[in-house]
Short mmCIF file of C-alpha atoms in Angstrom, two decimals:
data_model
loop_
_atom_site.label_atom_id
_atom_site.label_comp_id
_atom_site.label_asym_id
_atom_site.label_seq_id
_atom_site.Cartn_x
_atom_site.Cartn_y
_atom_site.Cartn_z
CA MET A 1 -10.87 22.38 -21.11
CA ASN A 2 -8.79 23.34 -24.30
CA ALA A 3 -6.40 25.44 -22.56
CA VAL A 4 -2.13 24.03 -21.95
CA ARG A 5 -2.02 22.62 -18.50
CA LYS A 6 1.28 22.92 -16.40
CA ILE A 7 2.04 18.77 -15.06
CA ILE A 8 5.60 18.77 -12.11
CA HIS A 9 6.33 15.14 -12.54
CA VAL A 10 9.04 14.40 -9.28
CA ASP A 11 10.59 11.74 -7.62
CA MET A 12 12.51 10.67 -5.68
CA ASP A 13 15.84 9.09 -6.39
CA ALA A 14 16.85 6.06 -5.43
CA PHE A 15 14.14 7.06 -2.39
CA TYR A 16 14.25 4.71 0.03
CA ALA A 17 18.38 3.74 -0.44
CA SER A 18 18.61 8.10 0.20
CA VAL A 19 16.52 7.98 3.35
CA GLU A 20 18.79 5.27 4.85
CA GLN A 21 22.23 6.67 4.14
CA ARG A 22 20.98 9.72 5.08
CA ASP A 23 20.54 8.60 8.16
CA ASN A 24 23.57 5.81 8.42
CA PRO A 25 26.30 8.27 7.41
CA ALA A 26 28.41 5.64 7.28
CA LEU A 27 25.89 3.88 4.37
CA ARG A 28 27.69 7.11 2.65
CA GLY A 29 28.99 6.61 -1.05
CA LYS A 30 28.50 2.49 -0.67
CA PRO A 31 27.18 0.07 -2.25
CA LEU A 32 23.20 -0.62 -0.61
CA ALA A 33 20.29 -2.02 -1.17
CA VAL A 34 17.11 -1.63 0.28
CA GLY A 35 15.31 -5.68 1.70
CA GLY A 36 17.18 -8.59 0.38
CA GLY A 37 17.75 -11.74 2.87
CA VAL A 38 18.16 -15.27 2.19
CA ARG A 39 14.66 -15.29 -0.40
CA GLY A 40 13.63 -12.21 -0.59
CA VAL A 41 14.14 -9.47 -3.54
CA VAL A 42 15.09 -5.63 -3.49
CA ALA A 43 12.75 -3.19 -3.08
CA ALA A 44 15.13 0.04 -4.20
CA ALA A 45 19.32 0.31 -4.96
CA SER A 46 21.61 2.83 -4.33
CA TYR A 47 22.99 4.51 -7.14
CA GLU A 48 26.42 3.12 -6.06
CA ALA A 49 24.24 -0.40 -6.12
CA ARG A 50 22.69 0.09 -9.77
CA ILE A 51 26.57 1.03 -11.52
CA PHE A 52 26.34 -2.75 -11.26
CA GLY A 53 23.00 -3.44 -12.14
CA VAL A 54 20.87 -3.86 -8.72
CA ARG A 55 17.73 -2.87 -9.34
CA SER A 56 14.74 -2.81 -8.08
CA ALA A 57 12.95 -6.09 -7.82
CA MET A 58 15.34 -8.63 -9.01
CA PRO A 59 16.38 -11.38 -6.06
CA ALA A 60 18.47 -11.21 -3.37
CA VAL A 61 20.83 -13.78 -4.37
CA THR A 62 21.44 -11.90 -8.36
CA ALA A 63 21.49 -8.18 -6.74
CA LYS A 64 24.66 -9.45 -4.36
CA ARG A 65 26.45 -11.55 -7.36
CA ARG A 66 25.73 -8.83 -8.95
CA CYS A 67 27.97 -6.59 -6.55
CA PRO A 68 29.65 -8.86 -3.61
CA GLU A 69 29.82 -5.61 -1.86
CA LEU A 70 26.54 -5.12 -1.84
CA ILE A 71 24.93 -3.66 2.11
CA PHE A 72 21.57 -5.37 2.13
CA VAL A 73 19.04 -3.34 5.05
CA LYS A 74 16.07 -3.85 6.09
CA PRO A 75 13.33 -1.94 4.91
CA ARG A 76 11.78 1.00 7.61
CA PHE A 77 8.47 1.56 5.81
CA ASP A 78 8.00 4.00 8.88
CA ALA A 79 10.72 5.78 7.76
CA TYR A 80 9.70 6.51 4.54
CA ARG A 81 5.82 6.87 5.10
CA ALA A 82 7.31 10.51 7.52
CA VAL A 83 9.55 11.35 5.34
CA SER A 84 6.78 11.10 2.37
CA GLN A 85 4.45 13.49 4.07
CA GLN A 86 7.03 16.31 4.79
CA ILE A 87 7.71 15.93 1.02
CA ARG A 88 3.38 15.99 -0.15
CA ALA A 89 3.21 19.01 2.76
CA ILE A 90 5.56 20.36 -0.18
CA PHE A 91 3.74 20.26 -2.43
CA LEU A 92 0.47 21.14 -1.11
CA ASP A 93 1.84 24.55 -0.38
CA TYR A 94 1.74 25.60 -4.95
CA THR A 95 -0.97 23.89 -5.52
CA PRO A 96 -4.31 21.74 -3.76
CA HIS A 97 -3.75 19.57 -7.28
CA VAL A 98 -1.34 16.52 -6.14
CA GLU A 99 -1.58 13.38 -7.30
CA PRO A 100 0.82 10.37 -5.35
CA LEU A 101 1.29 7.20 -7.06
CA SER A 102 3.87 6.14 -4.16
CA LEU A 103 5.62 7.23 -1.65
CA ASP A 104 8.51 8.13 -3.76
CA GLU A 105 6.60 10.34 -6.54
CA ALA A 106 3.81 12.44 -7.27
CA TYR A 107 2.20 14.72 -10.15
CA LEU A 108 1.28 18.07 -9.49
CA ASP A 109 -0.42 20.50 -11.70
CA VAL A 110 -0.25 23.27 -10.53
CA THR A 111 -1.54 25.11 -14.22
CA GLU A 112 -2.40 27.54 -11.17
CA ASP A 113 -0.32 27.90 -8.53
CA LEU A 114 -1.35 29.02 -4.72
CA LYS A 115 1.57 31.24 -5.02
CA GLY A 116 0.73 33.23 -8.30
CA ILE A 117 4.75 31.94 -9.67
CA GLY A 118 2.93 30.68 -12.77
CA VAL A 119 6.01 29.65 -14.21
CA ALA A 120 5.96 25.53 -13.23
CA THR A 121 9.80 25.43 -13.92
CA THR A 122 10.14 28.21 -10.99
CA ILE A 123 7.89 26.45 -8.95
CA ALA A 124 10.26 22.35 -9.69
CA GLU A 125 13.25 24.72 -9.49
CA GLU A 126 11.91 25.75 -6.19
CA ILE A 127 10.03 22.24 -4.47
CA ARG A 128 13.26 20.49 -5.66
CA ALA A 129 15.07 22.75 -3.27
CA ARG A 130 13.57 22.64 -0.30
CA ILE A 131 13.29 18.81 0.13
CA ARG A 132 17.02 19.09 0.43
CA ALA A 133 17.14 21.72 2.69
CA GLU A 134 14.08 20.06 5.07
CA THR A 135 14.15 16.37 4.93
CA GLY A 136 18.62 16.39 2.80
CA LEU A 137 17.73 13.61 -0.04
CA THR A 138 17.75 15.03 -3.74
CA ALA A 139 14.18 14.45 -6.18
CA SER A 140 14.14 14.63 -9.78
CA ALA A 141 11.01 16.53 -12.30
CA GLY A 142 9.69 16.29 -14.84
CA VAL A 143 8.22 19.84 -15.97
CA SER A 144 5.77 19.14 -18.99
CA TYR A 145 1.76 20.03 -20.55
CA ASN A 146 0.77 16.41 -19.98
CA LYS A 147 0.73 13.79 -17.13
CA PHE A 148 2.51 11.25 -20.02
CA ILE A 149 5.76 13.30 -20.95
CA ALA A 150 6.26 15.20 -17.30
CA LYS A 151 6.56 10.90 -16.02
CA LEU A 152 9.09 10.26 -19.45
CA ALA A 153 11.10 14.14 -18.37
CA SER A 154 11.12 13.62 -14.57
CA ASP A 155 13.67 10.08 -15.02
CA GLN A 156 15.86 11.64 -17.89
CA ASN A 157 18.43 13.91 -16.34
CA LYS A 158 18.57 11.66 -12.93
CA PRO A 159 19.21 11.75 -10.24
CA ASP A 160 18.90 15.62 -8.79
CA GLY A 161 18.10 16.37 -12.58
CA LEU A 162 15.39 18.73 -14.09
CA CYS A 163 14.32 18.49 -17.28
CA VAL A 164 11.19 20.69 -19.75
CA VAL A 165 9.32 19.45 -22.27
CA THR A 166 7.73 22.66 -23.92
CA PRO A 167 4.71 22.42 -26.35
CA ALA A 168 6.32 22.41 -29.77
CA ARG A 169 9.24 19.81 -27.58
CA GLY A 170 6.77 16.94 -27.28
CA PRO A 171 6.19 15.96 -30.21
CA ALA A 172 9.77 14.99 -30.74
CA PHE A 173 11.00 14.21 -27.83
CA VAL A 174 7.91 11.18 -26.60
CA GLU A 175 9.52 10.07 -31.05
CA ALA A 176 13.11 10.20 -29.70
CA LEU A 177 12.31 7.63 -26.90
CA PRO A 178 12.24 3.92 -26.88
CA VAL A 179 8.55 2.90 -25.97
CA ALA A 180 8.91 0.10 -23.62
CA ARG A 181 9.49 3.75 -21.05
CA PHE A 182 6.04 4.61 -22.12
CA HIS A 183 3.50 4.12 -19.30
CA GLY A 184 1.02 1.91 -20.47
CA VAL A 185 3.67 -0.40 -22.93
CA GLY A 186 4.59 -3.49 -20.20
CA PRO A 187 7.10 -5.86 -20.54
CA LYS A 188 5.12 -8.46 -23.29
CA THR A 189 3.47 -4.90 -24.74
CA ALA A 190 7.14 -3.91 -25.03
CA GLU A 191 8.26 -7.48 -26.66
CA LYS A 192 5.53 -7.08 -28.96
CA MET A 193 5.78 -3.66 -30.53
CA ALA A 194 9.66 -5.25 -31.00
CA ARG A 195 8.67 -7.97 -33.30
CA LEU A 196 6.62 -5.48 -35.62
CA GLY A 197 9.51 -3.10 -35.59
CA ILE A 198 8.30 -1.41 -32.95
CA GLU A 199 11.95 0.42 -31.18
CA THR A 200 11.20 3.62 -30.62
CA GLY A 201 8.10 6.61 -30.52
CA ALA A 202 8.84 7.29 -33.80
CA ASP A 203 8.21 3.52 -35.07
CA LEU A 204 4.92 3.80 -33.38
CA LYS A 205 3.87 7.34 -34.93
CA ALA A 206 5.20 5.10 -38.13
CA ARG A 207 2.40 2.87 -37.65
CA SER A 208 -1.64 3.67 -39.01
CA LEU A 209 -4.40 3.24 -36.53
CA GLU A 210 -5.88 0.58 -38.21
CA PHE A 211 -2.26 -1.09 -37.47
CA LEU A 212 -2.52 -0.29 -34.12
CA ALA A 213 -6.14 -1.55 -34.30
CA ALA A 214 -5.21 -5.07 -35.69
CA HIS A 215 -2.77 -5.46 -32.66
CA PHE A 216 -3.68 -4.44 -30.32
CA GLY A 217 -6.94 -3.92 -29.43
CA SER A 218 -8.69 -0.95 -27.56
CA SER A 219 -5.13 -0.04 -26.45
CA ALA A 220 -4.80 1.56 -30.10
CA LEU A 221 -6.45 4.67 -30.27
CA TYR A 222 -3.55 5.65 -26.59
CA TYR A 223 -0.51 3.84 -27.82
CA HIS A 224 -1.63 7.13 -31.39
CA ASP A 225 -1.90 9.26 -29.17
CA LEU A 226 0.75 8.35 -27.00
CA ALA A 227 3.20 8.52 -29.83
CA ARG A 228 2.00 11.64 -30.69
CA GLY A 229 2.25 13.48 -27.55
CA ILE A 230 -0.77 13.10 -25.99
CA CYS A 231 -1.90 11.96 -23.60
CA HIS A 232 -5.53 13.56 -21.54
CA ARG A 233 -5.99 12.26 -18.57
CA GLN A 234 -6.06 14.44 -15.71
CA VAL A 235 -4.26 15.01 -12.17
CA LYS A 236 -6.60 13.38 -9.70
CA ALA A 237 -5.85 15.20 -5.86
CA ASP A 238 -6.57 12.48 -2.97
CA ARG A 239 -7.71 8.62 -5.62
CA PRO A 240 -9.42 6.09 -4.25
CA TYR A 241 -7.34 2.66 -3.42
CA LYS A 242 -8.34 0.02 -5.17
CA SER A 243 -6.76 -3.07 -3.34
CA VAL A 244 -4.38 -3.43 0.25
CA SER A 245 -2.84 -6.25 0.20
CA ALA A 246 0.67 -7.70 1.86
CA GLU A 247 2.88 -10.76 1.47
CA ASP A 248 6.06 -12.65 1.71
CA THR A 249 8.70 -15.05 0.87
CA PHE A 250 9.17 -16.86 2.86
CA LEU A 251 12.78 -18.52 3.95
CA THR A 252 11.65 -21.83 2.89
CA ASP A 253 9.29 -23.25 1.17
CA LEU A 254 6.52 -23.98 3.24
CA ALA A 255 4.26 -27.43 1.99
CA GLU A 256 2.34 -27.73 6.02
CA PRO A 257 -1.31 -27.23 5.41
CA GLU A 258 -1.03 -26.29 9.42
CA ALA A 259 1.75 -23.84 9.14
CA LEU A 260 1.03 -21.70 5.40
CA LEU A 261 -2.24 -21.23 7.53
CA ALA A 262 -0.66 -19.96 10.45
CA GLU A 263 1.39 -17.65 7.69
CA LEU A 264 -1.38 -16.29 5.51
CA GLU A 265 -3.10 -15.70 9.40
CA ARG A 266 0.64 -13.90 10.06
CA ILE A 267 0.23 -11.68 6.90
CA GLY A 268 -3.69 -11.39 7.23
CA ARG A 269 -3.88 -9.31 10.51
CA HIS A 270 -1.06 -6.90 8.48
CA VAL A 271 -2.96 -6.34 5.95
CA TRP A 272 -5.94 -5.25 7.88
CA THR A 273 -4.57 -3.48 10.32
CA ARG A 274 -3.93 -0.51 7.06
CA ILE A 275 -7.26 -1.18 6.32
CA GLU A 276 -7.77 -0.17 9.63
CA ALA A 277 -5.81 2.25 9.82
CA LYS A 278 -6.94 3.98 5.87
CA GLN A 279 -10.85 3.83 7.47
CA LEU A 280 -11.74 1.10 3.99
CA SER A 281 -14.05 -0.98 3.39
CA GLY A 282 -14.10 -4.25 0.60
CA ARG A 283 -16.28 -6.64 -0.54
CA THR A 284 -13.19 -8.88 -2.07
CA VAL A 285 -10.94 -11.33 -0.37
CA ASN A 286 -7.54 -11.80 -2.71
CA LEU A 287 -5.62 -14.90 -2.10
CA LYS A 288 -1.79 -15.06 -3.77
CA VAL A 289 0.46 -18.51 -4.17
CA LYS A 290 3.97 -18.83 -5.80
CA TYR A 291 5.22 -21.96 -5.64
CA GLY A 292 8.83 -22.90 -5.30
CA ASP A 293 8.93 -23.02 -9.40
CA PHE A 294 7.98 -19.22 -9.44
CA GLN A 295 4.19 -20.95 -10.45
CA ILE A 296 1.87 -18.14 -9.56
CA VAL A 297 -1.96 -18.53 -8.49
CA THR A 298 -4.29 -16.23 -7.32
CA ARG A 299 -7.50 -17.51 -5.53
CA ALA A 300 -10.54 -14.44 -4.62
CA LYS A 301 -14.19 -14.56 -3.10
CA SER A 302 -16.54 -12.02 -3.30
CA LEU A 303 -19.49 -10.91 -1.37
CA ASP A 304 -22.65 -8.78 -1.92
CA ARG A 305 -21.70 -6.58 1.15
CA PRO A 306 -18.48 -5.11 2.45
CA VAL A 307 -16.46 -7.37 4.47
CA SER A 308 -17.96 -7.39 7.95
CA GLY A 309 -14.13 -7.79 9.81
CA VAL A 310 -10.77 -9.73 11.10
CA ALA A 311 -12.63 -12.17 11.32
CA GLU A 312 -14.70 -12.72 8.58
CA PHE A 313 -11.45 -10.87 6.64
CA LEU A 314 -9.55 -14.03 7.43
CA GLU A 315 -11.76 -17.30 8.13
CA MET A 316 -12.27 -16.10 4.32
CA GLY A 317 -8.62 -16.12 3.16
CA ALA A 318 -8.37 -19.24 5.01
CA GLY A 319 -10.60 -20.99 2.31
CA LEU A 320 -9.53 -19.54 -0.61
CA LEU A 321 -6.29 -20.85 0.96
CA ARG A 322 -7.78 -24.47 2.47
CA SER A 323 -9.16 -25.25 -1.22
CA LEU A 324 -5.50 -25.84 -2.76
CA LEU A 325 -4.23 -27.68 0.47
CA PRO A 326 -2.66 -30.29 0.82
CA PRO A 327 -0.04 -28.59 -1.98
CA VAL A 328 0.66 -29.56 -5.17
CA LYS A 329 4.23 -29.05 -5.11
CA ALA A 330 5.79 -26.65 -1.95
CA ILE A 331 5.18 -22.79 -1.61
CA ARG A 332 7.73 -20.39 -1.02
CA LEU A 333 5.11 -16.47 -0.96
CA LEU A 334 1.58 -16.34 0.58
CA GLY A 335 -0.14 -13.50 0.11
CA LEU A 336 -3.81 -11.82 0.82
CA GLY A 337 -5.79 -8.65 -0.12
CA LEU A 338 -8.40 -6.86 -0.05
CA SER A 339 -9.98 -4.82 -2.98
CA GLY A 340 -13.53 -3.52 -3.96
CA LEU A 341 -12.42 -0.37 -2.60
CA GLY A 342 -15.60 1.89 -2.10
CA GLU A 343 -16.83 0.45 -5.30
CA ALA A 344 -19.30 2.97 -6.36
CA GLU A 345 -17.63 6.25 -5.92
CA ARG A 346 -13.93 4.68 -7.40
CA PRO A 347 -13.14 6.59 -10.45
CA ARG A 348 -11.65 4.91 -13.19
CA ASP A 349 -7.97 6.09 -11.96
CA GLU A 350 -6.43 4.03 -9.38
CA ARG A 351 -4.03 2.62 -7.06
CA GLU A 352 -3.12 -0.14 -4.47
CA LEU A 353 -1.69 0.19 -1.57
CA ALA A 354 0.75 -3.00 -1.52
CA LEU A 355 3.20 -3.59 0.50
CA PRO A 356 5.22 -6.79 1.56
CA LEU A 357 5.78 -7.25 4.85
#
C-alpha cells in the first residue's frame, strides 16, 4: 500500500469539437461549438473558439456574442462513443486498471504494465502517439504518483501536451496552482476559500488542520492532504453507474400541463433505452425542473424494489411532475433519471451517465 504508484491521466483535446473537425475538413481551423441552438448551451468548444472565451456549459447566445463567427454543430454522441471505444482499447493494451471519467478522459494505473515497459512517461508518450495515429486526434496526459496530481498535470500543457510530476516535485507543483483547479474544490468552495485568503495550494498548506476543520468540517483532512500533494484514491476499473438521466431545454418555455407531460415521456423513453442497453436497474426516479427564471426544483420517489420497467418509470416520473402542475411559472427544461443503481455493491467512487438530448 505504501509503494509509489504510476498513474496516468489521459484527457482528449476538445474532444467533441475535434471529432467534428476531423470528420468535416471544412470546419478545421474555424471557431466551432458542439451543441447550441436557440435555447441550448455549448457542450464543447474548439481551441479556435476558446480564444474568444467560449467555454463548455456556456449559453449559446453568450458564446455567439463573444464570437460572432462561431459555428454550431449538433452533437453526434454515437460518433463520440465509437472513438472513445477505440481509445479505451488502446489503454487496455497497457493495463487492465482503466477508470473512465467520461468519453474523453480516463485514469490508468501502470504501476505494473502489461507490456513490461516499466516507465510511465514512456507509456504515456506511446499511448498519445497511438491515439493520434489510430484516431487522427490529439490527447494530453499527466503522469504522476497519484490521481489528484496526474489530473492536474494533464491540463498543464494542453493541447497535445505531456506533463510529468515526480514525487519529489509534487508538493511544490501543488503549491503553485490555484485551489480552484483542485478536484473536490467546486466554485462555491473556491469562493469561500478566497474569502478566507486561500487562493493557491501554498495558501491552503499554510492553514492548520484545526483551521480547515472549523471552516470546512469533514472535508478538512481531504483539503489538508491535497495541499501537500497527498491523495489515496485508487484507480478503479469498471465502476458501476450511480445514475442514468437525460434532460432537454425547450425552444420556448412551456406551461401547458399536457405538453409538459408529453415532453417528459419523450425524455423518459430516451433514458430507459440507455438503461436497458446497459442492463441496469434502480429504485429511485428523479425529476429535474428548471423554470424560465432559471430556478431549479427537484423531486424524487423511491421504491423498496427496483423499478419494474419503462411503464412504471414513466408513471413515477409523471407523478412527480403532476405534483408541480399547473406550474407556478413557465418551464424551460425538464430532466428525468433513475438512481440507486446496484446500491448493495456500489463502491464509494461513483460516476453518472447523464447526457443532454
